[in-house]
Short mmCIF file of C-alpha atoms in Angstrom, two decimals:
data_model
loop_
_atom_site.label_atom_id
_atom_site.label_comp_id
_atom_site.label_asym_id
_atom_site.label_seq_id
_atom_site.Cartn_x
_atom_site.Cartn_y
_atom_site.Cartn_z
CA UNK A 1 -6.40 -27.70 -18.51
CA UNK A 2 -6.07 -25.75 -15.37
CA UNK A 3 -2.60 -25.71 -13.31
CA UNK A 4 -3.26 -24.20 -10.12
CA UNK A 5 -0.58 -21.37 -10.23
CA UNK A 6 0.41 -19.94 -6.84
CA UNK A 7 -0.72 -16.04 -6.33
CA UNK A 8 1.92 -13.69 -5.18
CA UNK A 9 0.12 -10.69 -3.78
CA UNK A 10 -0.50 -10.91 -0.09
CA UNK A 11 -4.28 -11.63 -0.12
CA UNK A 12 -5.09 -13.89 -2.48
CA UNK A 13 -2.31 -16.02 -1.17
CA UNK A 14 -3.49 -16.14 2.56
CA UNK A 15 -6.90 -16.53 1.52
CA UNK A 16 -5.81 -19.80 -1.16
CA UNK A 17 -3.54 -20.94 1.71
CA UNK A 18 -6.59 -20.79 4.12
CA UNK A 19 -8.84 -22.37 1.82
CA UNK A 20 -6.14 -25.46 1.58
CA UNK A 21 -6.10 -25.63 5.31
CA UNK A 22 -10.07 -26.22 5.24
CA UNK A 23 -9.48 -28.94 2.70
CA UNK A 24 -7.04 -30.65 4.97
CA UNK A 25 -9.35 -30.28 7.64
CA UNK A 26 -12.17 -32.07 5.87
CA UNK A 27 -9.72 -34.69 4.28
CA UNK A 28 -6.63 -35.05 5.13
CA UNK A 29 -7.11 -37.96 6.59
CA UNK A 30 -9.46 -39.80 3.94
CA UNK A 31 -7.31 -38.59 0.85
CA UNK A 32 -4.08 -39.83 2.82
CA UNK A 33 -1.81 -36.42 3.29
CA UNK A 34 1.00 -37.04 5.01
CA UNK A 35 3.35 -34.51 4.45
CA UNK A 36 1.64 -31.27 3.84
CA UNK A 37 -0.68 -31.19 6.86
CA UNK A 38 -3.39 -28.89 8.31
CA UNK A 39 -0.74 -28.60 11.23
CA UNK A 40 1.97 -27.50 9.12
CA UNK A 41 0.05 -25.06 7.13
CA UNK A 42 -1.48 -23.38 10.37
CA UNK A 43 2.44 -22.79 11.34
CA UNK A 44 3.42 -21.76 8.34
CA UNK A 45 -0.07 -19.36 7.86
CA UNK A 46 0.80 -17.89 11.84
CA UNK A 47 4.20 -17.17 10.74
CA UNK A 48 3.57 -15.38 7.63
CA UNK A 49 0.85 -13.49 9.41
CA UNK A 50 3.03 -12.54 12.17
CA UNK A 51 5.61 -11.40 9.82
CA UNK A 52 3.31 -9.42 7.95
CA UNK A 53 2.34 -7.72 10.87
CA UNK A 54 5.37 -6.81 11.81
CA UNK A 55 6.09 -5.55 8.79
CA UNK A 56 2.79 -2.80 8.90
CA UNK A 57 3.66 -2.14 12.22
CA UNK A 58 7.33 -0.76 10.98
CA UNK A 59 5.60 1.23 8.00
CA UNK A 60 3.33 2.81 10.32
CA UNK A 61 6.53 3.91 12.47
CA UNK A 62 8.44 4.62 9.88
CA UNK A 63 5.55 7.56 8.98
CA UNK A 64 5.83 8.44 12.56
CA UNK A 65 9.38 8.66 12.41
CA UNK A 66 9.08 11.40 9.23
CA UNK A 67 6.73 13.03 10.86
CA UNK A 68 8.80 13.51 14.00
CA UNK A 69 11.40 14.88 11.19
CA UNK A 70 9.12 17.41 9.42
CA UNK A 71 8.02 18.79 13.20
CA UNK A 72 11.94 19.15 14.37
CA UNK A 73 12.55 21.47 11.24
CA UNK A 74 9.18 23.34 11.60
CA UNK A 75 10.30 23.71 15.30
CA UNK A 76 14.00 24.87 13.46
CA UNK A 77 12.50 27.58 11.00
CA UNK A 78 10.24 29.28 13.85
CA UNK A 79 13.18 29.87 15.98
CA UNK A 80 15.52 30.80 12.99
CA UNK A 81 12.83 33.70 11.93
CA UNK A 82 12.40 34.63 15.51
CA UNK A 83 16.17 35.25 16.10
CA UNK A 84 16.27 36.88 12.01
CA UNK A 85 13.61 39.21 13.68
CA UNK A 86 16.06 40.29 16.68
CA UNK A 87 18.94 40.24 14.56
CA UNK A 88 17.27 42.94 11.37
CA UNK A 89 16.77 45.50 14.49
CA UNK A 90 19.98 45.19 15.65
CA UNK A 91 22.00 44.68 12.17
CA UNK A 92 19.37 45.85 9.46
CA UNK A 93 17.48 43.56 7.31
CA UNK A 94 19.71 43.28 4.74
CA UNK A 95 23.10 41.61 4.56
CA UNK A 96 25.89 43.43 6.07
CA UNK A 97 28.98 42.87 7.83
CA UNK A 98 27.16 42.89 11.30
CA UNK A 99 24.89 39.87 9.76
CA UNK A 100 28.45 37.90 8.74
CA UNK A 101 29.61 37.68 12.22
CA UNK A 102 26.30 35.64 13.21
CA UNK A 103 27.43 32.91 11.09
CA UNK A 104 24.10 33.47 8.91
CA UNK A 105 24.71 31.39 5.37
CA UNK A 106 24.82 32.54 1.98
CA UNK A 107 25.54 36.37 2.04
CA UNK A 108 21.77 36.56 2.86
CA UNK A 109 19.29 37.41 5.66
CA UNK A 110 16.62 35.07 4.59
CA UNK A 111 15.86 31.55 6.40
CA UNK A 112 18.13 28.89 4.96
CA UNK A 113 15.61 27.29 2.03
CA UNK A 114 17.06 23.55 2.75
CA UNK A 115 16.63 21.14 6.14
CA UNK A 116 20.83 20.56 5.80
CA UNK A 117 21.67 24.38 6.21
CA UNK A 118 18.41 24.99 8.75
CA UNK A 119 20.34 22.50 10.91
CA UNK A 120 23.39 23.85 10.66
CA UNK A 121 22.76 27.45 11.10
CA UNK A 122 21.10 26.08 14.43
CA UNK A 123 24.21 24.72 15.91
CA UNK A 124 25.99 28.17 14.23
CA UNK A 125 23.52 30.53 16.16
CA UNK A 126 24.03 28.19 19.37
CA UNK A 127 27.54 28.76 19.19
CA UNK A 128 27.23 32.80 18.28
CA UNK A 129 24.16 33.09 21.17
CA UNK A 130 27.03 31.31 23.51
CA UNK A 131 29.52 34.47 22.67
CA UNK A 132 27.08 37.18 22.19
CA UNK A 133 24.76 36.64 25.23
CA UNK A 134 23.59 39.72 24.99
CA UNK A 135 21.67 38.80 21.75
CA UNK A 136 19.56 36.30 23.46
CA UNK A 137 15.61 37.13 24.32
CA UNK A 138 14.37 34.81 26.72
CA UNK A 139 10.56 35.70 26.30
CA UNK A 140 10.91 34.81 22.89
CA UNK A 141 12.94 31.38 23.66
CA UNK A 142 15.98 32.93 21.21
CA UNK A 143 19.00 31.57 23.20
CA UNK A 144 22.01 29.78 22.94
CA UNK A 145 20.57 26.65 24.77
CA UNK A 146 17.50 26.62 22.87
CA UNK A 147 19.43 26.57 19.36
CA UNK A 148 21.13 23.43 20.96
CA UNK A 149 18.60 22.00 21.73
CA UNK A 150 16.19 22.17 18.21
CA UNK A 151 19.59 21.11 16.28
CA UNK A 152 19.69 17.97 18.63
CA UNK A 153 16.30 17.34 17.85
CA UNK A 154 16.81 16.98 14.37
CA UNK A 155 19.73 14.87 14.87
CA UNK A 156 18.09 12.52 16.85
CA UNK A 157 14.86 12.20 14.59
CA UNK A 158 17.29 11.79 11.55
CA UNK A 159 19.05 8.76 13.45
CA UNK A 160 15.58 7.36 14.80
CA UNK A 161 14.16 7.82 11.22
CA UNK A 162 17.46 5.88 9.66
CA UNK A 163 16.91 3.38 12.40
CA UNK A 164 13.19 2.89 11.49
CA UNK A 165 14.22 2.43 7.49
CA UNK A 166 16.48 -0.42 8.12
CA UNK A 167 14.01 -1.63 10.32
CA UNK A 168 11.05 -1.78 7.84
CA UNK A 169 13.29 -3.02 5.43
CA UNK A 170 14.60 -6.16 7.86
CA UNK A 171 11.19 -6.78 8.22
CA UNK A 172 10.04 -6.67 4.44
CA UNK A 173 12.65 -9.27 3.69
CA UNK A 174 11.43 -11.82 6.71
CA UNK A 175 7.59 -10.94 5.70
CA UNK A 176 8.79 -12.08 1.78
CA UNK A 177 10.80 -15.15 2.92
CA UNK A 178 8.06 -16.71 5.34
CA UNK A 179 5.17 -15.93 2.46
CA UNK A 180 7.78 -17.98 0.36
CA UNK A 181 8.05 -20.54 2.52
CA UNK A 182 4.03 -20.89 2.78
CA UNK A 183 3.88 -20.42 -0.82
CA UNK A 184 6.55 -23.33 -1.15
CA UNK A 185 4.03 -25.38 1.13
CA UNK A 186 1.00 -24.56 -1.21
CA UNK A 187 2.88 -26.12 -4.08
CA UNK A 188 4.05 -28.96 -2.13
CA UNK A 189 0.33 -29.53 -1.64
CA UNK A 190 -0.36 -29.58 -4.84
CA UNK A 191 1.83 -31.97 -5.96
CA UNK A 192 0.97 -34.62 -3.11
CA UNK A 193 -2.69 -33.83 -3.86
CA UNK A 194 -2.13 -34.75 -7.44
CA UNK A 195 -1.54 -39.13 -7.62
CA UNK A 196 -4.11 -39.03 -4.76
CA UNK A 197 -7.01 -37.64 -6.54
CA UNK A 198 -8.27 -37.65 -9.69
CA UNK A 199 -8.47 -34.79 -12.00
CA UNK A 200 -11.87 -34.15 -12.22
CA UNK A 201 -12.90 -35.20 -8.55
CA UNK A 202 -15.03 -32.25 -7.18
CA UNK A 203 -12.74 -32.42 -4.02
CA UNK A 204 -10.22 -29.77 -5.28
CA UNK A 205 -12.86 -27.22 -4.74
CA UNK A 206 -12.58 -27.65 -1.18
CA UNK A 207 -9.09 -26.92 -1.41
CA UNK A 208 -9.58 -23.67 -2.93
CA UNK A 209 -8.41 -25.55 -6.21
CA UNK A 210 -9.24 -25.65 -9.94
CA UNK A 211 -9.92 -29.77 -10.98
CA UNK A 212 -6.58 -29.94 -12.81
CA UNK A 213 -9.26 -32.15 -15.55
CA UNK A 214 -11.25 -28.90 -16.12
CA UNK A 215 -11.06 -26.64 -18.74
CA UNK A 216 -9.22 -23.40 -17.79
CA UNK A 217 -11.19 -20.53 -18.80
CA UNK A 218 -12.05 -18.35 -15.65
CA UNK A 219 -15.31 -18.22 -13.56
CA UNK A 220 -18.03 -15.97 -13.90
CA UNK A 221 -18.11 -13.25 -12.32
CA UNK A 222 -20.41 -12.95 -9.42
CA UNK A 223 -21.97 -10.81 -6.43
CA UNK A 224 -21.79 -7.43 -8.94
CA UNK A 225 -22.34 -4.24 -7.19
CA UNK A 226 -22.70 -1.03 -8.82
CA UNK A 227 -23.69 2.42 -7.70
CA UNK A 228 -23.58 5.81 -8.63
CA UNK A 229 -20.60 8.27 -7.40
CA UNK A 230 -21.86 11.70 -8.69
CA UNK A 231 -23.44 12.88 -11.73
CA UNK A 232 -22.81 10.85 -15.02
CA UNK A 233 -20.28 8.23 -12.90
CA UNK A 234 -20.82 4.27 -11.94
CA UNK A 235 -18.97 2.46 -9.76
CA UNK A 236 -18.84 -1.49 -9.87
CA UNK A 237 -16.92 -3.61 -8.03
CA UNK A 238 -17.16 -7.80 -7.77
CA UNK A 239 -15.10 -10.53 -6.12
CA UNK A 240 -11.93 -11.77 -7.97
CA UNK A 241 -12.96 -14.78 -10.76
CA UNK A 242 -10.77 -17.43 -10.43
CA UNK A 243 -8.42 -18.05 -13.29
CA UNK A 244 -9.30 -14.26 -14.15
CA UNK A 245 -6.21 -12.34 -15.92
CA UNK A 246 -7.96 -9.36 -16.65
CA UNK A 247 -12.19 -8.89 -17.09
CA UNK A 248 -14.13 -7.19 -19.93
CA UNK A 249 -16.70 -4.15 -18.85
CA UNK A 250 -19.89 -4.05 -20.98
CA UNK A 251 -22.79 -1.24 -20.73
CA UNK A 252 -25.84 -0.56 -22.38
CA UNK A 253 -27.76 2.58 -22.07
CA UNK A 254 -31.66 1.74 -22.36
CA UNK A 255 -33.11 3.56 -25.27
CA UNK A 256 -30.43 4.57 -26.73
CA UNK A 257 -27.88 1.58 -27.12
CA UNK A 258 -29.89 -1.53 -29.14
CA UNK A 259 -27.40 -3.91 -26.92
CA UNK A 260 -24.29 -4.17 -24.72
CA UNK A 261 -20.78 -2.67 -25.65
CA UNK A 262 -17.96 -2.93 -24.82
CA UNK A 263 -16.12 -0.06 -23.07
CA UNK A 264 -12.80 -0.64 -21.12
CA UNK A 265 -10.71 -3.70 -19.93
CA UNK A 266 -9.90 -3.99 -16.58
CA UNK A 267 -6.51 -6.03 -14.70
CA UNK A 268 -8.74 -5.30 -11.17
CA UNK A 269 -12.17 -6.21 -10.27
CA UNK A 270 -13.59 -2.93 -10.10
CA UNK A 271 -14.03 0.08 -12.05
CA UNK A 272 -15.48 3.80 -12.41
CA UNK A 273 -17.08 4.73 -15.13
CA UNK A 274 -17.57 8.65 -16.28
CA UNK A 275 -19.06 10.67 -18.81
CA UNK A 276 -22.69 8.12 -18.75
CA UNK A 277 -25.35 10.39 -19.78
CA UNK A 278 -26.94 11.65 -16.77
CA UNK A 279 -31.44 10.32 -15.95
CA UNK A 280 -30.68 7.42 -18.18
CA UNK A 281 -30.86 3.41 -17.39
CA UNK A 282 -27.89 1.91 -17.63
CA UNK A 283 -27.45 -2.22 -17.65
CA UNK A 284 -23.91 -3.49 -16.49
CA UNK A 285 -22.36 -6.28 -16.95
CA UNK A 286 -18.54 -8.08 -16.81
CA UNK A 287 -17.27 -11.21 -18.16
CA UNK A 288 -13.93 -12.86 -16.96
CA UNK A 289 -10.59 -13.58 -19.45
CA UNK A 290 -7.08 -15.16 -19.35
CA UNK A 291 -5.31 -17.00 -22.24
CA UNK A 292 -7.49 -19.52 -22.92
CA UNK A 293 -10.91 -17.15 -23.47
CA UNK A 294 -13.37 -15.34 -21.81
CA UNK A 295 -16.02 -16.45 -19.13
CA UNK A 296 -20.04 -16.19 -19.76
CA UNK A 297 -21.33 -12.99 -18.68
CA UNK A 298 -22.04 -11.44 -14.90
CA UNK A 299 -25.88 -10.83 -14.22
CA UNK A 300 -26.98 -8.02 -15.44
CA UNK A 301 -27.12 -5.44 -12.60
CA UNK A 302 -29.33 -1.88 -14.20
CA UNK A 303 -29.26 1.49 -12.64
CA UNK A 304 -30.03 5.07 -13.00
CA UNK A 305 -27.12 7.31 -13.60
CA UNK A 306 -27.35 10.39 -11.50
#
């Protein structure tokens, strides 16, 4: 018999959650809810949503953030091979004595190979530019001040990006804990809608429920869509079945296949299909499948393969 479980992933829980907040709408008041209302839902709906938003908005900063990173040592490796070119006329381009009083790592003359020792070598060369002024080139931006200021750059996009981490992260955990707390609401529904109507009474559906009475395998799928991506290549996709764990993908290519067969299972309502012999018909089709068994077909949907 079906039970009604509780989704986890984002979606499908705000969209069940909405669906029980136009069941409460409709009859709250005739089934006699008292506890789980449409106004407590909305709340706890608006505070999830908020939370979730907050949430994107940090991930989107916290690209930003890297990205600010990644231009600071672009911005770090332009001015170290500027001030390697000034340096190789002066010194040679290979290692020497000269090239150890700069303060340049690793007994080479190449640019440091790691963000760390770019950084570094910044705030060396600031400190050698300070002593040796004479080394500087002002057309070319290779001075003591500028070193100082591309290592500070980096510093400050490292703390921002650190910042912007714990942020997203503060925000993950208060997204989880208010979709908990609707998801605790959802089940609290549930359980008060339960001694108020009986199992089979077609009123669940308007809560986005299964009638806890009806038999549990899934719904067929519907709406199919497919359509061709390139030569010998299908794409389908179709709305989620309820009580769907996972959905079975049939084809049959006309005049050559003498019925459907089965090809691939699929956890996700949608697939791509490759390799289908290219100016053929194909028919499509899906069924739906948990535990208990597997749903009737999908409408057949036929098309011509590119």
């Amino acid at each position: 018999m079906a039970s009604n479980p509780i989704p986890n992933q984002y979606g499908q829980v705000m969209s069940l959650a909405r669906d029980m907040v136009d069941g409460l709408h409709r009859y709250e008041t005739v089934i006699g809810v008292k506890q789980n209302t449409e106004a407590k839902f909305l709340v706890d709906i608006a505070a999830t949503d908020t939370a979730t938003m907050n949430f994107s908005d940090a991930k989107k900063a916290k690209k930003t953030l890297g990205a600010n990173i990644r231009i600071a040592d672009s911005n770090m490796r332009a001015f170290i091979k500027a001030t390697r070119a000034i340096f190789a006329q002066k010194f040679g381009e290979h290692w020497n004595q000269n090239w150890q009083g700069t303060n340049w790592p690793g007994g080479s003359t190449a640019v440091p190979g790691n963000q760390a020792k770019r950084s570094q070598l910044c705030t060396d060369l600031k400190t050698y530019l300070t002593k040796n002024p004479t080394m500087e080139n002002a057309p070319l931006e290779v001075t003591a001040a500028k070193a100082g200021l591309l290592f500070d750059a980096m510093h400050d996009a490292h703390e921002a990006w650190n910042d912007g981490v714990v942020a997203a992260s503060q925000k993950r955990v208060a997204r989880d804990a208010a979709m908990e707390t609707l998801r605790v609401r959802m089940r609290a529904l549930i359980q008060e809608l339960t001694p108020l109507m009986d199992p089979l009474d077609p009123r669940w559906d308007a809560f986005g429920l299964d009638q806890p009475g009806a038999p549990d395998l899934p719904e067929i799928p519907e709406n199919l869509i497919v359509t061709t991506d390139g030569p010998g290549v299908l794409l389908a996709d179709w709305p989620d079945s309820r009580r769907a764990n996972y959905y079975r993908i049939f084809i049959q290519v006309v005049d050559v296949d003498e019925d459907f067969r089965h090809v691939i299972n699929r956890d996700n309502s949608d697939v791509r299909l490759t390799g289908l012999p290219t100016g053929k018909t194909v028919k499509f089709r899906v069924t739906a499948a948990n535990d208990t068994g597997e749903s009737q077909p999908s409408e057949d949907k036929e098309i011509v393969v590119l």
